[in-house]
Coordinates of C-alpha atoms in Angstrom, one line a residue:
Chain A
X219 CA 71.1 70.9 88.7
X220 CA 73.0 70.1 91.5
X221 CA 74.6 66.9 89.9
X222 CA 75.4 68.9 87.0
X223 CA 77.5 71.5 89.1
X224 CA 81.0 69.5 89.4
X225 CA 80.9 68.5 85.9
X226 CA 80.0 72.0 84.5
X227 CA 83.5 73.3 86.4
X228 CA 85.5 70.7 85.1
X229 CA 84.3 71.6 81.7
X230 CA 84.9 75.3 82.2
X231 CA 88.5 75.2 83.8
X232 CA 89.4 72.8 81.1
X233 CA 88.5 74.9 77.9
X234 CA 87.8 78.1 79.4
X235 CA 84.9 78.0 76.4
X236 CA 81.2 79.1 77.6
X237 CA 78.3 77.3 75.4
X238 CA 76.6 79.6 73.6
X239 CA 73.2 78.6 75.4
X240 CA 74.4 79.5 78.8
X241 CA 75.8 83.4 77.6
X242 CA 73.8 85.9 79.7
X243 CA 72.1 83.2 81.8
X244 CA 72.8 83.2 85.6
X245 CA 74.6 80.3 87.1
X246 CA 75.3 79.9 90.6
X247 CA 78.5 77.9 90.5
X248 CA 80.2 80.7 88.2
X249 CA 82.1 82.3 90.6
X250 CA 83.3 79.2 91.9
X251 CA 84.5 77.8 88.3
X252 CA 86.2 81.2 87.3
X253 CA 88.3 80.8 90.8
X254 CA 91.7 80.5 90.4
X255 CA 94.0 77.9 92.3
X256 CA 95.8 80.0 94.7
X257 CA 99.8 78.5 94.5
X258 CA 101.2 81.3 96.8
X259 CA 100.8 80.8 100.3
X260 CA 97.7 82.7 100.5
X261 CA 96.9 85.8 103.4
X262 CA 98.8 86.0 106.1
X263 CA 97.0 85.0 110.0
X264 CA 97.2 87.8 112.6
X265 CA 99.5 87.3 114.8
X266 CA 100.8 84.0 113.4
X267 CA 104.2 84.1 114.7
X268 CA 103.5 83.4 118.2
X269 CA 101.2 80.2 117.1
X270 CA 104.7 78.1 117.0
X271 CA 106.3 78.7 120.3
X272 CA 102.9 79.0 122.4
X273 CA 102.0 75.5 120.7
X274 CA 105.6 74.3 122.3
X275 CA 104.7 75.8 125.5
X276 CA 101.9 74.4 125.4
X277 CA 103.2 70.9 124.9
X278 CA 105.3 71.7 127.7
X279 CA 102.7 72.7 130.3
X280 CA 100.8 69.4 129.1
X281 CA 103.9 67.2 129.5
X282 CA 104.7 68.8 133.0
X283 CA 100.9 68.0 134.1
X284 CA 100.9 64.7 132.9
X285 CA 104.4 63.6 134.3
X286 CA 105.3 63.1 130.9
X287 CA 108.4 64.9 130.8
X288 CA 110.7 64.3 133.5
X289 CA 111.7 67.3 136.3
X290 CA 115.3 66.7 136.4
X291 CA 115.4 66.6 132.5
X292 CA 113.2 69.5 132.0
X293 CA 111.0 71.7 135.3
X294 CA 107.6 72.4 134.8
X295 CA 106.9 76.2 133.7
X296 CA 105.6 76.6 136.8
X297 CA 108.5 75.6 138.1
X298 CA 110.7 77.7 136.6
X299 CA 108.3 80.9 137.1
X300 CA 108.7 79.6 140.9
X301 CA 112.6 80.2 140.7
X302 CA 112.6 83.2 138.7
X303 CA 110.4 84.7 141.6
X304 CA 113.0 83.1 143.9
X305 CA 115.8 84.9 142.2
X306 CA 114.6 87.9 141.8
X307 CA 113.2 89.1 145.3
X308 CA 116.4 87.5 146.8
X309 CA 118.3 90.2 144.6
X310 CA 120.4 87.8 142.7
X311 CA 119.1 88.2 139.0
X312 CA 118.8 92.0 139.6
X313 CA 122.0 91.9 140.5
X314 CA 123.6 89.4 137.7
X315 CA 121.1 91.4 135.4
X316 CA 122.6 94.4 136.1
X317 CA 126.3 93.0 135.8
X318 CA 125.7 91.5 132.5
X319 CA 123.7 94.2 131.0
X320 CA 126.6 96.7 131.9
X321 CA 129.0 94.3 129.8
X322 CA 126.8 94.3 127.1
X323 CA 126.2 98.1 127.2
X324 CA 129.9 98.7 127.2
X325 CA 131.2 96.4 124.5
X326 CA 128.5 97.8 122.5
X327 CA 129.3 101.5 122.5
X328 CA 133.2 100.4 121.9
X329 CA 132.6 98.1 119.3
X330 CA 130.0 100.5 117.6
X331 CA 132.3 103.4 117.9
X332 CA 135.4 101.2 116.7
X333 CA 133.2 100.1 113.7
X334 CA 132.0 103.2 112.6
X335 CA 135.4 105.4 112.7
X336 CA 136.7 102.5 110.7
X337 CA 133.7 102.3 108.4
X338 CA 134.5 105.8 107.9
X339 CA 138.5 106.2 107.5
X340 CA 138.1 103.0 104.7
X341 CA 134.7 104.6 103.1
X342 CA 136.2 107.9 102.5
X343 CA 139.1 107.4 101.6
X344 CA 141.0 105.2 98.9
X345 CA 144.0 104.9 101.2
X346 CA 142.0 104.6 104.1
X347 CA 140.4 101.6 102.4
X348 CA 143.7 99.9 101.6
X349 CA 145.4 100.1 105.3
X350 CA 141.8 98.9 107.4
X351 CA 140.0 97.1 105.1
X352 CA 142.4 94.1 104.4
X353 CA 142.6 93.6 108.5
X354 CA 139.2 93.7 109.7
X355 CA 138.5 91.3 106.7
X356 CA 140.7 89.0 108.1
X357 CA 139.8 89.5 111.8
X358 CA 135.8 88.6 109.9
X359 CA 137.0 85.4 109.1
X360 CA 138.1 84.6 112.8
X361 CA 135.8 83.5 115.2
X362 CA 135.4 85.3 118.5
X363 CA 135.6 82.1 120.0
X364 CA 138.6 81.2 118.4
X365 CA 140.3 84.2 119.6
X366 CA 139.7 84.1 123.3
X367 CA 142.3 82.1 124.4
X368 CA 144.6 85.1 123.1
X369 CA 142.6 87.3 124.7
X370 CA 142.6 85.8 128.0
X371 CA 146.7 85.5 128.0
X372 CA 146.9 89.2 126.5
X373 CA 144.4 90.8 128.6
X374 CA 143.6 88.4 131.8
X375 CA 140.0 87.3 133.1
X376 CA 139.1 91.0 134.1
X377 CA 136.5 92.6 133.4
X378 CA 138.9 94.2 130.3
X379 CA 138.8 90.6 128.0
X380 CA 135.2 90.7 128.5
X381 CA 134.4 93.7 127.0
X382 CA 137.4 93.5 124.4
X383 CA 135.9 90.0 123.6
X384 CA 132.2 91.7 122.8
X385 CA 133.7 94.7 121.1
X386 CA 135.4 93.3 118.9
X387 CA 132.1 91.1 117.8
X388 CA 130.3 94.7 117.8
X389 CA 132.9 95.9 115.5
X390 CA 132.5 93.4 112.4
X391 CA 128.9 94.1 111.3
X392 CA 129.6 97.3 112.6
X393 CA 132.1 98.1 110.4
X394 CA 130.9 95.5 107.0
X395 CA 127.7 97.3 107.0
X396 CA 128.1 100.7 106.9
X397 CA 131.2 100.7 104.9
X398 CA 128.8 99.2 102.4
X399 CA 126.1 101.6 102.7
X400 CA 128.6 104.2 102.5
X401 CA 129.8 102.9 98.9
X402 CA 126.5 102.3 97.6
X403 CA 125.9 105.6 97.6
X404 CA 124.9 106.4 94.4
X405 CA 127.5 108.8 93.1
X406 CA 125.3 110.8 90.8
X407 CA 124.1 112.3 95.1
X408 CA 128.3 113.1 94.2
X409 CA 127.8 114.5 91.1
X410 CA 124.7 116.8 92.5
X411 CA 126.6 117.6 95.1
X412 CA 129.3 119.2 92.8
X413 CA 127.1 121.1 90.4
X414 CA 125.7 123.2 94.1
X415 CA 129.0 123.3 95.3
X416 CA 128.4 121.9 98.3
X417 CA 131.4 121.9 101.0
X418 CA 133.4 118.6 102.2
X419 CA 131.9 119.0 105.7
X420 CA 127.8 119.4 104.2
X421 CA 129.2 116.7 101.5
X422 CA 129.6 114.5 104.8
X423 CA 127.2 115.5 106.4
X424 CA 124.1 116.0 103.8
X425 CA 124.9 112.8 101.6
X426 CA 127.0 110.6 103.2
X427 CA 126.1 110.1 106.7
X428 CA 122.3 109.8 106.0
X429 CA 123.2 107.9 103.0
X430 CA 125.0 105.2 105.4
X431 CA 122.5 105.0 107.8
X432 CA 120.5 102.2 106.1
X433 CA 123.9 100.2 106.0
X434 CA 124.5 101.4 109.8
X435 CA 121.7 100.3 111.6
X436 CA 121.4 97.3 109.8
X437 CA 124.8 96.6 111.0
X438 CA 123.1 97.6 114.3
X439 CA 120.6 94.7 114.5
X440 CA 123.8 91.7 113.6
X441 CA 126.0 93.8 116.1
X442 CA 123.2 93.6 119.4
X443 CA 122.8 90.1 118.4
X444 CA 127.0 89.5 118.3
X445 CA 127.4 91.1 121.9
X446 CA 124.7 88.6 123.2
X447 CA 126.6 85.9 121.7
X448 CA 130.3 87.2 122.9
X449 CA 128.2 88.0 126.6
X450 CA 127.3 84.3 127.4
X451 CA 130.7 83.1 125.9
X452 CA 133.1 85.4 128.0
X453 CA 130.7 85.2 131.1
X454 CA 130.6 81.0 131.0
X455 CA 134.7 80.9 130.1
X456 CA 135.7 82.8 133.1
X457 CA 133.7 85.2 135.8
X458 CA 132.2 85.7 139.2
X459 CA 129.2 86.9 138.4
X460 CA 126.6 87.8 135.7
X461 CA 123.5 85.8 134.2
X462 CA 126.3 83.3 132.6
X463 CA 128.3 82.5 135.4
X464 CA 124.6 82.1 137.8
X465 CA 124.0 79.5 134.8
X466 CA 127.1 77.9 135.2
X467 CA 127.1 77.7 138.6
X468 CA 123.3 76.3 138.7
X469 CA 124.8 73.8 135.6
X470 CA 127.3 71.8 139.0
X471 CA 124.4 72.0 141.2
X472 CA 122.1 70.2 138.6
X473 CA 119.7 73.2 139.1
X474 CA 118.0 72.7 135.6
X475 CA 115.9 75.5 136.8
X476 CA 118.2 78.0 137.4
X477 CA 119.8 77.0 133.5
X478 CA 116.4 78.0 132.1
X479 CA 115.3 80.7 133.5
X480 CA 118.9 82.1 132.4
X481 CA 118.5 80.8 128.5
X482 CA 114.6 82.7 129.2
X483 CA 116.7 85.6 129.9
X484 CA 119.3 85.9 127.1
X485 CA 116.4 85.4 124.9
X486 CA 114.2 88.0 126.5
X487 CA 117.3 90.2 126.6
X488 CA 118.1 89.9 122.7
X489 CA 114.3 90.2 121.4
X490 CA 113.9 93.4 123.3
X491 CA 117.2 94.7 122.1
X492 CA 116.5 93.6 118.9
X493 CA 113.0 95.6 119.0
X494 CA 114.8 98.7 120.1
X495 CA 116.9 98.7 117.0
X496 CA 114.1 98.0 115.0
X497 CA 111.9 101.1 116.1
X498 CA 114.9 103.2 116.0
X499 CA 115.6 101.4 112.3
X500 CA 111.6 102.9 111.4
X501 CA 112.2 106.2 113.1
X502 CA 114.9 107.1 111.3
X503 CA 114.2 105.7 107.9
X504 CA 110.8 106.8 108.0
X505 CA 112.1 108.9 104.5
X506 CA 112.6 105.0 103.5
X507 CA 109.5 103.8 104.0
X508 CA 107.7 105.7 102.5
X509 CA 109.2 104.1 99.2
X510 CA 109.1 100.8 100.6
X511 CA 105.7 101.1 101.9
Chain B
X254 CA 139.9 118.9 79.0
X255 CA 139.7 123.2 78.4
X256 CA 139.7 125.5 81.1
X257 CA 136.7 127.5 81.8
X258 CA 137.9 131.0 81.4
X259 CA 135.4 133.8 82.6
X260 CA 135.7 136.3 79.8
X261 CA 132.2 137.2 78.8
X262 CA 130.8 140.0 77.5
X263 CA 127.5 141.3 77.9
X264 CA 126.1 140.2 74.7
X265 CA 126.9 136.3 75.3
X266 CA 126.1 134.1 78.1
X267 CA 128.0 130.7 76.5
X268 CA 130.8 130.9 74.3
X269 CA 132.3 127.4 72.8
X270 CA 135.3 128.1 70.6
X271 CA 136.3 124.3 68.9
X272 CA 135.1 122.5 71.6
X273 CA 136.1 119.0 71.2
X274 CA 135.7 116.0 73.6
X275 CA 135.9 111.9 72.5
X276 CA 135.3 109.2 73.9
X277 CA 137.9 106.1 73.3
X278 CA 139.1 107.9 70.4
X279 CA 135.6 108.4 69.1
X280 CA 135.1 112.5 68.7
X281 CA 131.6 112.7 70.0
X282 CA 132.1 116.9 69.9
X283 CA 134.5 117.5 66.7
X284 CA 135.6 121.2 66.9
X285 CA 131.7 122.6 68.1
X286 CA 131.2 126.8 68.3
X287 CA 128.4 127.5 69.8
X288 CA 126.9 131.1 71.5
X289 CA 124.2 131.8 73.8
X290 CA 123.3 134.9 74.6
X291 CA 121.8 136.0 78.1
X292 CA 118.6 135.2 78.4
X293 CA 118.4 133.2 75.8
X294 CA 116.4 129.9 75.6
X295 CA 118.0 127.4 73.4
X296 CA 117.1 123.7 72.8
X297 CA 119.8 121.2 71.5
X298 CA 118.0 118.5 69.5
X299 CA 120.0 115.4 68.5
X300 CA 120.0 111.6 67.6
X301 CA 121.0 109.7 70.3
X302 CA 124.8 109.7 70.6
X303 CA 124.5 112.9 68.4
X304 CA 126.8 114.9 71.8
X305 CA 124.0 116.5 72.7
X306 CA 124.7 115.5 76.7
X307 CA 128.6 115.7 76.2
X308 CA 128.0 119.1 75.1
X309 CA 125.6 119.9 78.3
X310 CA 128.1 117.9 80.5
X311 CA 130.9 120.0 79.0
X312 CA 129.1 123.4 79.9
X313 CA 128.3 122.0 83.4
X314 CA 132.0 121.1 84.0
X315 CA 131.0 117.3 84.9
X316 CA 133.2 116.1 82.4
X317 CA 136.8 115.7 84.4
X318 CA 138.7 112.9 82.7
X319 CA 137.4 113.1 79.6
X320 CA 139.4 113.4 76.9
X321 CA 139.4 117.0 74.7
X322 CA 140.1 120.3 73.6
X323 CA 138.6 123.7 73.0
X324 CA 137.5 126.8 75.0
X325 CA 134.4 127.2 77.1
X326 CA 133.6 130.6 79.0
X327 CA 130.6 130.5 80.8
X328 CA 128.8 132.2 83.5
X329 CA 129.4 131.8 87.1
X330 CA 125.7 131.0 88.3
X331 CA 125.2 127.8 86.9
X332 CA 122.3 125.2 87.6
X333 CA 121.7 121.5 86.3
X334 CA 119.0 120.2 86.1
X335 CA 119.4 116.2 85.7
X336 CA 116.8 113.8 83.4
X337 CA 116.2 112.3 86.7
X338 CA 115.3 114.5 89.6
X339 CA 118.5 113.9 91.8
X340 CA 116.6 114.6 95.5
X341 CA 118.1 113.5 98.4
X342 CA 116.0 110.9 99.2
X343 CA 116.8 110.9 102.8
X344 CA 116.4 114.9 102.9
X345 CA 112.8 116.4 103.1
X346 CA 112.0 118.5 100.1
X347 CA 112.6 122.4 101.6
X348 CA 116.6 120.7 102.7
X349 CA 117.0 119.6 99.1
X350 CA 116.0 122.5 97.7
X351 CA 118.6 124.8 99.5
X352 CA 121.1 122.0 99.7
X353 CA 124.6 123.8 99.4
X354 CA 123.1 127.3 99.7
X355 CA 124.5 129.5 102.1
X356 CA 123.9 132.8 104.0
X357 CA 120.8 133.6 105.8
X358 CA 117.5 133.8 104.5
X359 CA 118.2 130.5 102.3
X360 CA 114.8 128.2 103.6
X361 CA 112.4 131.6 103.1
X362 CA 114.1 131.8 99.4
X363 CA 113.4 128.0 99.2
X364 CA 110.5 128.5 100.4
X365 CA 109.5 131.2 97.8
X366 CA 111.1 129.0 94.9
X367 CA 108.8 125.7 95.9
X368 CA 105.9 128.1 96.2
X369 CA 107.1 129.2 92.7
X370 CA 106.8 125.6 91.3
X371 CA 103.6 125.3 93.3
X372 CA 104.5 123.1 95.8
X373 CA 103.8 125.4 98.5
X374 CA 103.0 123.4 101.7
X375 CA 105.4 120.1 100.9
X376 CA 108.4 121.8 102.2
X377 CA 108.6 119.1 104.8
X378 CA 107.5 115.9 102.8
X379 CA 110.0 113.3 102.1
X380 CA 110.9 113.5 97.9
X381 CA 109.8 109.4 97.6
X382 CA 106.3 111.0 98.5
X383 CA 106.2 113.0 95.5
X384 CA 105.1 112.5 91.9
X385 CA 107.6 112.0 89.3
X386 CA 106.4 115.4 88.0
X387 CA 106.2 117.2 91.6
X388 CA 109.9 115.5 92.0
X389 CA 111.1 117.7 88.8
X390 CA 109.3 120.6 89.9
X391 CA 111.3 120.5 93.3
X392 CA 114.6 120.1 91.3
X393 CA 113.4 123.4 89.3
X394 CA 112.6 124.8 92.4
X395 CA 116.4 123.6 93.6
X396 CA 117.9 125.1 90.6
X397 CA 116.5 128.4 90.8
X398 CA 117.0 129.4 94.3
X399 CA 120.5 129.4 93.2
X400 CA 119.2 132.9 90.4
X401 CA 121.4 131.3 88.0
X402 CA 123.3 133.0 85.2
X403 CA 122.9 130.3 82.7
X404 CA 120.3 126.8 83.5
X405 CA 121.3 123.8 81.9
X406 CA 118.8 121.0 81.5
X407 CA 119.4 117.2 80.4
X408 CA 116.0 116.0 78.9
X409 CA 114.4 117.4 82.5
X410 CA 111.3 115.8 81.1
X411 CA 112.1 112.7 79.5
X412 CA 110.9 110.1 82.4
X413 CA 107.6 112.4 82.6
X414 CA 104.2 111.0 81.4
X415 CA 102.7 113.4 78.2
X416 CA 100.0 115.3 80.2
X417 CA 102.8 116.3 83.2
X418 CA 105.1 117.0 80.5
X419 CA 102.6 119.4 78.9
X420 CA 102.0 121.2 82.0
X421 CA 106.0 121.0 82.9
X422 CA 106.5 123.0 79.5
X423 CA 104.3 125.7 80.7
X424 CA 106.0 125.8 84.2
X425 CA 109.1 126.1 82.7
X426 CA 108.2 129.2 79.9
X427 CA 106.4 131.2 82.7
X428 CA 110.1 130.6 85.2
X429 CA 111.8 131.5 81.8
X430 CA 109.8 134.5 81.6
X431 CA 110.4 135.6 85.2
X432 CA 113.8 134.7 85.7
X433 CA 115.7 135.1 83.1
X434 CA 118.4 132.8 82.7
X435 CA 120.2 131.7 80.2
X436 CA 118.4 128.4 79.3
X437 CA 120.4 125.5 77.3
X438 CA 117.7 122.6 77.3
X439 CA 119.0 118.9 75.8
X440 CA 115.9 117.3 74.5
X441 CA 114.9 114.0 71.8
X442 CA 111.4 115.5 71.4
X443 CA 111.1 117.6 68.4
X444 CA 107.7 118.9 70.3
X445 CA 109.3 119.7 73.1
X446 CA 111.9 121.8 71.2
X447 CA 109.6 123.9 69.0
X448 CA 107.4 124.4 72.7
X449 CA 109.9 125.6 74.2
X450 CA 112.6 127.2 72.4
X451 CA 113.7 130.5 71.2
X452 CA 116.5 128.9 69.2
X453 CA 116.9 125.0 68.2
X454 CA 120.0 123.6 67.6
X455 CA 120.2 120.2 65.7
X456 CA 123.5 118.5 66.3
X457 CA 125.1 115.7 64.0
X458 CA 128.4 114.3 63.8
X459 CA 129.7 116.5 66.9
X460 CA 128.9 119.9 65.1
X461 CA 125.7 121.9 65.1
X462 CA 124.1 120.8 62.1
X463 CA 120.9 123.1 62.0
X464 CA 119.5 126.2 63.5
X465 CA 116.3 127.6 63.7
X466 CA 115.2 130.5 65.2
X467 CA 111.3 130.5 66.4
X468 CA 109.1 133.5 66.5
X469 CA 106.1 132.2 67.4
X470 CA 104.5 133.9 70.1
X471 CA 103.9 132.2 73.4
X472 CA 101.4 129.8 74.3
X473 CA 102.8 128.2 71.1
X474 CA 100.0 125.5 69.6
X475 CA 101.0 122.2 68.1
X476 CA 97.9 122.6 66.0
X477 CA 99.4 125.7 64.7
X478 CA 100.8 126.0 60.8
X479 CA 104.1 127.8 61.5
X480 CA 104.5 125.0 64.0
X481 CA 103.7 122.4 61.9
X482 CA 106.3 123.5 59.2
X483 CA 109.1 123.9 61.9
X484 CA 108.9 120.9 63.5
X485 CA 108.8 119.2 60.0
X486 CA 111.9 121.2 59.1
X487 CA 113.2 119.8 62.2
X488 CA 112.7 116.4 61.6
X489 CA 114.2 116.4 58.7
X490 CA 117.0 117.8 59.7
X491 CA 117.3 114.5 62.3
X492 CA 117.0 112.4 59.1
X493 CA 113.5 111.4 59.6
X494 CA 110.8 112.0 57.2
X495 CA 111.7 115.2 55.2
X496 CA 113.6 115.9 52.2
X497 CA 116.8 115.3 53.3
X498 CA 116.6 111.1 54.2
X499 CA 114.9 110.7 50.8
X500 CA 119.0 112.2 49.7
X501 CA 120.0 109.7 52.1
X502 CA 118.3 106.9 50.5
X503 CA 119.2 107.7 47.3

């Protein structure tokens, strides 16, 4: 019986014909013959994104241990836990911290606020759409990066550039996405919104604003990332202080420590800014997902 | 496009005078007269492309920039209701129901009107929530917080499944009974039209072709003789079936 098992599959999966003999008649490998082969990736594991990087940290505690990896090239973890400790009851990351975040903060709120009064004046507007659209286009095209040395002979190395520099990264997604969601409104919401003569202000308000928001805050999650970016560029080109100039000034000491636990940092910094945006994102699309879900 | 003058009398709700409209210099409504009087519950039955939606679209006003003539005078109260439901997805049900109402005392009215449709108690779920039938019950409920003069409907029941579209029929006769509007209903469904109506009006070639009056008491049954030989008359009058595609064919 048990020799006849692998055959009796083969047969099945091939022609998909039962013999007559076997109808009605138990057989324990049925449920294994009649299973499909799976081509999609199967479930998903709980928790599966953290397997990657807690395997590479892994690898790195090993390497550390074993004197495979050399200090200079690359601390230990412990190491670097060691420093960060270092740094931050000596007051120096707090402080840093605090600088940087500031920038951040403000270059956000400008370049959000920039965005979406543009997003606005073009999405409302056929005029409107023909004076700003054209320019910010353009200005997508250019790469903060690019523009900085502009910015550093128009505005100096104050703390003005900085937040110029991130705004104007803020801006861009700002401004591409919820111009889009505003347009994709679908204009039979228009058409409704005629037949109950609704008001241009409950128009805006009622269908247009919520409508947006989708577009908005996805805008939201490119935009945080952008002002991390435009943050660690401005702060390594020219400044006094902040978690890109501590790296900078750890990069002439050699203090590879110092480096990482400020790359640790920008990471931590974006994930949880990220995650903000996202629970925000759920909270206020919850109408959303309930089609999605 | 004609002007919407409002010069009715008592004894007519709608009042087309050679309406006309065309598309691409196709006359989709050739020169249409049509009455409705208050109260009134009239189904427009058509062949698709017959103008049976131009002609709603018309009444409604939605039709800016399209080409035509012709006078329209209808009521000032007017509701649509759409073949899809229209919510505001991103508005909870009791918000889309008195969306563009004003005064005070517009959420308790909405709040009577979705008891009404029998959603009392979903005021405050989100419309993706609902059933495709609930949905259109909302959209009722929308449309007749606003005690509309005259209630135009674009197949309101057209993406519903058979057994919601039965019970949809009934919910709409006992709102008709109550209310009191006007009620010009665009439908495909020769059923539907013989449920629902008080008068049927087939149109063909932009002009209304038929009309049938039909006196058969309310809760009208399919199974029903009288109903049998109207909706027979009916078809026919679409060009299926009866007498008049065996002329055809000849």
């Amino acid at each position: 019986m048990t020799a006849l098992k692998p055959a009796e599959t083969e047969h099945r999966g091939a022609g998909a014909e039962a013999e007559p003999g076997d109808v009605g008649r138990p057989r324990p490998a049925e449920g294994r013959a009649r299973a499909r082969r799976r081509l999609g990736p199967g479930t998903p594991i709980p928790a599966g994104f953290l397997i990657g990087p807690l395997l590479l940290l892994g690898i790195w505690f090993l390497g550390s241990a074993q004197g495979w990896i050399d200090p200079r090239f690359l601390p230990a973890p412990w190491t670097i836990a060691q420093t960060a400790a270092e740094l931050i009851s000596s007051g120096r990351l707090g402080a840093d911290l605090l600088v940087s975040a500031q920038r951040f903060a403000i270059g956000l709120v400008f370049g959000v606020a920039a965005g979406v009064a543009l997003a606005l004046v073009s999405g409302l507007s056929r005029i409107g759409e023909a004076i700003v659209d054209g320019p910010v286009q353009i200005k997508r095209s250019i790469p903060n990066l690019a523009l900085l040395p502009l910015l550093l002979l128009w505005f100096g190395i104050d703390e003005r550039m900085k937040i110029i520099t991130i705004a104007l990264g803020v801006l861009i997604p700002i401004y591409i996405h919820t111009h889009n969601g505003l347009r994709s409104i679908d204009s039979r919401y228009a058409e409704l919104s005629e037949t109950v003569r609704l008001g241009h202000g409950a128009f805006i308000g009622r269908v247009i604003l919520p409508g947006a928001l989708p577009g908005f805050l996805l805008g939201m999650r490119f935009a945080v990332t952008s002002a991390w970016l435009s943050l660690v560029v401005v702060e390594q080109v020219n400044a006094t202080n902040g978690i890109g100039y501590m790296m900078q000034l750890a990069g002439s000491y050699g203090q590879t420590d110092v480096i990482i636990v400020g790359l640790v940092l920008y990471g931590l910094l974006g994930l949880i800014s990220d995650g903000i945006v996202r629970i925000v994102q759920r909270r206020a699309l919850s109408w959303r997902r309930t089609l999605e879900d | 496009m004609a002007t919407h003058t409002r010069g009715l009398t008592e004894t007519t709700s709608v009042r087309t005078r050679g309406l006309t409209r065309s598309f691409e210099g196709r006359a989709v409504l050739d020169g249409l007269d049509l009455e409705v009087e208050p109260g009134e519950f009239v189904v427009l039955l058509g062949r698709s492309g017959s103008g049976k939606s131009t002609l709603l679209r018309a009444l409604a006003g939605l039709d800016d920039g399209v080409a035509g003539s012709g006078e329209i005078d209808v009521p000032e109260q007017i509701s649509v209701v759409f073949q899809d439901s229209r919510l505001l997805p991103w508005q909870r049900v009791l918000t889309n129901v008195v969306l563009g109402l004003r005064g005070g005392g517009a959420r308790t009215k909405g709040r009577e009107a979705l008891a009404e449709v029998g959603l009392a108690g979903r005021e405050r779920a989100w419309p993706g929530r609902l059933s495709g039938g609930e949905q259109q019950r909302v959209a009722l409920a929308r449309s007749l917080v606003r005690e509309p003069q005259l209630l135009l409907a674009d197949e309101p029941f057209g993406a519903l499944d058979a057994l919601t579209r039965i019970r949809m029929h009934g919910l709409l006769r006992a709102l008709h009974e109550r209310h009191r509007p006007a009620i010009v209903l665009v439908t495909h469904d020769v059923d539907e039209a013989v449920v629902l109506a008080d008068r049927v009006l087939v149109l063909d070639a932009g002009r209304i072709g038929t009309e049938l009056r039909i006196d058969i008491e309310a809760p009208r049954d399919p199974s029903d003789p009288r109903f049998a030989a109207i909706r027979t008359e009916l078809l026919a009058a679409l060009g299926v079936g009866g007498p008049r595609s065996d002329e055809e064919a000849a």
